[in-house]
CSV table of C-alpha atoms in Angstrom, one decimal:
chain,number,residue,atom,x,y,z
A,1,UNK,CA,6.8,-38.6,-22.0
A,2,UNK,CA,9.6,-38.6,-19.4
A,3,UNK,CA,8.7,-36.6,-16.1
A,4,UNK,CA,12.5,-36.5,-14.4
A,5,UNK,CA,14.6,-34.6,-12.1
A,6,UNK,CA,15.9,-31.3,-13.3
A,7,UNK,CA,19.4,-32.7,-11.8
A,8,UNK,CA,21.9,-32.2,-15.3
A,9,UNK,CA,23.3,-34.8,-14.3
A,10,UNK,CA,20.7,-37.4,-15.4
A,11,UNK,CA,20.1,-36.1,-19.1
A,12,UNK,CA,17.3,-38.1,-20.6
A,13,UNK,CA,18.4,-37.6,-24.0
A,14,UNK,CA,22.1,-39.1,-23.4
A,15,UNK,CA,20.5,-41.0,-21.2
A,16,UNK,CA,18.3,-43.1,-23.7
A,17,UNK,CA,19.9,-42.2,-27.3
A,18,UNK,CA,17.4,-40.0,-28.4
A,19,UNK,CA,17.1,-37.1,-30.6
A,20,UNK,CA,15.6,-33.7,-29.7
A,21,UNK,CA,11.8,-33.9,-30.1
A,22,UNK,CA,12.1,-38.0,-30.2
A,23,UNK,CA,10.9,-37.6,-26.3
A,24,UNK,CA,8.4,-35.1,-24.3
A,25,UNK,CA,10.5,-34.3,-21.3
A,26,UNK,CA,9.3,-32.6,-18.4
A,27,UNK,CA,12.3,-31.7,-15.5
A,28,UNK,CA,11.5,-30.3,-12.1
A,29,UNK,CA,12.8,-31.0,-8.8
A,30,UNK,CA,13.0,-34.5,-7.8
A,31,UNK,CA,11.0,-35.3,-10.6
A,32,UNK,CA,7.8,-34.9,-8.8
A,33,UNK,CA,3.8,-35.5,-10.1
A,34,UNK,CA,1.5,-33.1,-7.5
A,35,UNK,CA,-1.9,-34.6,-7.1
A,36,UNK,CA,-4.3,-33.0,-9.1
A,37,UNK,CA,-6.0,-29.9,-8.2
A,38,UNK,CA,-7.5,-26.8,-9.8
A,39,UNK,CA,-7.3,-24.3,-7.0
A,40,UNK,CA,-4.1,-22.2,-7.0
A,41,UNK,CA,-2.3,-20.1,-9.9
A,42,UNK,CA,0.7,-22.2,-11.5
A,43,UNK,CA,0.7,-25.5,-12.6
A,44,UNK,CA,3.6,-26.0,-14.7
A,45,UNK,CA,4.0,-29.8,-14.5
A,46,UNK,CA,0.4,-30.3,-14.4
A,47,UNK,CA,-0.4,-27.8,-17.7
A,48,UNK,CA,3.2,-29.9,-19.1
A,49,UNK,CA,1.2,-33.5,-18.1
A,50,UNK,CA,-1.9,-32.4,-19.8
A,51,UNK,CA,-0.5,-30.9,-22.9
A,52,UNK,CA,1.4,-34.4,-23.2
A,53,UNK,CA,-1.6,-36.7,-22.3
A,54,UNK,CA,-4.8,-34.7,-24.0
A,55,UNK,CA,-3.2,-33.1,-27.2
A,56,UNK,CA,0.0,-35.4,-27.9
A,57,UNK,CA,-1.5,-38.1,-27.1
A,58,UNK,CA,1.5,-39.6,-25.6
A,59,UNK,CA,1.3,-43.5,-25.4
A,60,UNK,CA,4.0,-44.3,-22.2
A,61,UNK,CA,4.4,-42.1,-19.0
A,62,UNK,CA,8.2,-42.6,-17.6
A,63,UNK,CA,8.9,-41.3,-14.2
A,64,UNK,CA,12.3,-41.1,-13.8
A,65,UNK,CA,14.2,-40.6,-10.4
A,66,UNK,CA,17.8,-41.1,-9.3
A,67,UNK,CA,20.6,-41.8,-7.0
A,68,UNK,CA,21.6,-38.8,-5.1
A,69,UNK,CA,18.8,-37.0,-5.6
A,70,UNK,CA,19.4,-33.2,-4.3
A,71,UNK,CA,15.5,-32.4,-4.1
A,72,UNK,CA,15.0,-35.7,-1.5
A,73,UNK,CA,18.2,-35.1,0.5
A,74,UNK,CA,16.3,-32.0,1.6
A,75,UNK,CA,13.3,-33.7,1.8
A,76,UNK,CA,14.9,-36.5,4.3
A,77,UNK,CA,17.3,-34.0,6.2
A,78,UNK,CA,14.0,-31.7,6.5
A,79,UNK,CA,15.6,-28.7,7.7
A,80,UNK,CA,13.2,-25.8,8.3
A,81,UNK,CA,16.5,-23.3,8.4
A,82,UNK,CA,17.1,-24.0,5.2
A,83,UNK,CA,15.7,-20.5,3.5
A,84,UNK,CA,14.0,-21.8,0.7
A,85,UNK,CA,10.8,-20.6,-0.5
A,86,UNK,CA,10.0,-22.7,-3.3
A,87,UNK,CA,12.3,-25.9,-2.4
A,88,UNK,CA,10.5,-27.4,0.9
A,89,UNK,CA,7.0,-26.4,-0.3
A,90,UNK,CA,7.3,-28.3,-3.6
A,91,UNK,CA,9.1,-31.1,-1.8
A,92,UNK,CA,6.1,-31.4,0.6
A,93,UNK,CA,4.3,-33.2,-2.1
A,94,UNK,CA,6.3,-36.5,-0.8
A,95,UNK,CA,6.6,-35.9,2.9
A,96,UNK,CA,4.5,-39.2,3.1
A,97,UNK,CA,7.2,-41.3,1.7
A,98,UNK,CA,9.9,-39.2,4.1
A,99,UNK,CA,7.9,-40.4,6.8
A,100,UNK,CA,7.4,-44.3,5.6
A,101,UNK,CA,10.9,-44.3,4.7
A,102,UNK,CA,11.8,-43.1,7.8
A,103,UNK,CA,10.2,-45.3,9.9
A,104,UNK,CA,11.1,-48.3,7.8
A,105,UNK,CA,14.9,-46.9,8.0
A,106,UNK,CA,14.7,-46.6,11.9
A,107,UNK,CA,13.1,-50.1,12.5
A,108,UNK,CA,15.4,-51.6,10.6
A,109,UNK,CA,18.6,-50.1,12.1
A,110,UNK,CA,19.6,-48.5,8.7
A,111,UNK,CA,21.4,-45.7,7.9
A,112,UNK,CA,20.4,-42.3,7.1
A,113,UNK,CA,21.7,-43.0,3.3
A,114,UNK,CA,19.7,-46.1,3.2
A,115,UNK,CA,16.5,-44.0,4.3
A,116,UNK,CA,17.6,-41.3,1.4
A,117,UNK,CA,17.8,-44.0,-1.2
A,118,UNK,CA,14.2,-45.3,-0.1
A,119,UNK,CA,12.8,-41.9,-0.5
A,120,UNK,CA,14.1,-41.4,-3.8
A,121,UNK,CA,12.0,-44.4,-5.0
A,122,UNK,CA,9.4,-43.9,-2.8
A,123,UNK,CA,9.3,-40.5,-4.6
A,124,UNK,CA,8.6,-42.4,-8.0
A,125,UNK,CA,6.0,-44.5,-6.7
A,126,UNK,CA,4.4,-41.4,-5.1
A,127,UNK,CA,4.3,-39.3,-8.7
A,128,UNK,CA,2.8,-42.4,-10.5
A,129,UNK,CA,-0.1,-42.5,-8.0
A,130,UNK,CA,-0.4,-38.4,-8.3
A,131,UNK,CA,-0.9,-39.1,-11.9
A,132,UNK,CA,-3.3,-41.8,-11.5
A,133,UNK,CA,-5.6,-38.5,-9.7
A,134,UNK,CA,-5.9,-36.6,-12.9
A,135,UNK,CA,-9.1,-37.6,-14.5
A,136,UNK,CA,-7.9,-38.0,-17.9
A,137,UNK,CA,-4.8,-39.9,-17.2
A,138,UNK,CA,-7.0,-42.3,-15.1
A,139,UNK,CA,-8.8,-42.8,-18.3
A,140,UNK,CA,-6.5,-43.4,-20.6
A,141,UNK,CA,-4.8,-46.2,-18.5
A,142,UNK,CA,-8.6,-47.7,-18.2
A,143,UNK,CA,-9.0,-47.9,-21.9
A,144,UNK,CA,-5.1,-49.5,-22.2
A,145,UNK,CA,-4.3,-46.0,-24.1
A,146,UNK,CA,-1.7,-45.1,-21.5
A,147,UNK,CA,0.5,-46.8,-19.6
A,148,UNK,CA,2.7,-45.9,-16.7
A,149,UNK,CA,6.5,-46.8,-15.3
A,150,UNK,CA,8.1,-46.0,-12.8
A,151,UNK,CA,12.1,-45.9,-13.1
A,152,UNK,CA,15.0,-45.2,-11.0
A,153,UNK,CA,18.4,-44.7,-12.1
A,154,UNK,CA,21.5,-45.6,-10.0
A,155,UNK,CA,23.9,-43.0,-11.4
A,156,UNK,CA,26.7,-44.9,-9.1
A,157,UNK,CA,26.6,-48.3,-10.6
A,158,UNK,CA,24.6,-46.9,-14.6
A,159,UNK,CA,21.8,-49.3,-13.4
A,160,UNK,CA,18.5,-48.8,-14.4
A,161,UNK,CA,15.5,-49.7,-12.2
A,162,UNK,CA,11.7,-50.6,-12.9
A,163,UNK,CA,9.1,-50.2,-10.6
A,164,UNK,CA,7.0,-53.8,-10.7
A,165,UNK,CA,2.9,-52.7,-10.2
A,166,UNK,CA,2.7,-56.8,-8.7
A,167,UNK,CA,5.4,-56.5,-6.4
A,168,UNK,CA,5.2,-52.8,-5.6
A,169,UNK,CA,9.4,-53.4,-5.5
A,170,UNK,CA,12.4,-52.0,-8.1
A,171,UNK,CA,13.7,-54.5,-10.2
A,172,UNK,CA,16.9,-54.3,-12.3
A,173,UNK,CA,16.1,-53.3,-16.3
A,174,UNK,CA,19.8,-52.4,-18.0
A,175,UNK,CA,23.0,-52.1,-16.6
């Protein structure tokens, strides 16, 4: 299963050779995992996640996020003028790595593109923790039935990126 960005300009299928049905896809913005939760009324990723994990039985877990990143550019830029009324909500789900990547950006003397590009990975790392709070994907990884990755994709330079567990850092996979 690939949980990715609904961007059309990263299409998972071109992206990785495959055919239709060869991969469960799941697309939203900023390819994002919420924690789990049960209150509310719609859970499309979550019902997606679940439908992938309990009846496919899916055996990898790819979160896939990318270089200019529309979803995290308003995350970073935060604009509460912005008149969305789905956008920002959804995007609050990583306002935690906003704020790390922030700070790390403005101790560092970075740029604001520098902080953007932090958050976009910080926005992968983020989802694979979400998904490590559903009870049934927390299981499966226990039992080795399930593993997770975390990839970023620099559209710029067609390098891929892997999230090493160890070193909590992205690490170059294919170019």
């Amino acid at each position: 299963m690939l949980i990715g960005c609904s961007d059309s300009r990263v299409d998972p299928g071109l992206l990785f050779g495959t055919q239709p049905g060869e991969m469960f896809v799941i697309r939203n913005v900023a390819n994002l995992v919420p924690p789990f939760e049960t209150a509310g009324t719609y859970h499309g990723t979550s019902a997606a996640i679940e439908f992938a994990v309990r009846k496919l039985m899916v055996e990898h877990v790819v979160v896939l996020g990318h270089s200019g990143c529309g979803g995290v550019r308003a995350l970073v830029e935060d604009d509460p003028a912005d008149g969305t009324d789905f956008v920002r909500p959804w995007m609050g789900i990583a306002r935690a790595a906003r704020d790390r990547c922030m700070a790390l950006a403005l101790s560092a003397g970075e740029t604001a593109d520098s902080a953007r590009r932090m958050c976009e990975m910080e926005t992968v790392a983020i989802s694979l923790a979400n998904l490590m709070t559903f009870p049934w994907v927390r299981e499966r990884v226990g039992q080795k039935q399930l593993t997770l990755h975390g990839w970023w994709f620099d559209m710029e330079n067609g390098t891929l990126w892997g999230l090493d567990s160890q070193s909590n850092t992205f690490c170059p996979l294919a170019s």
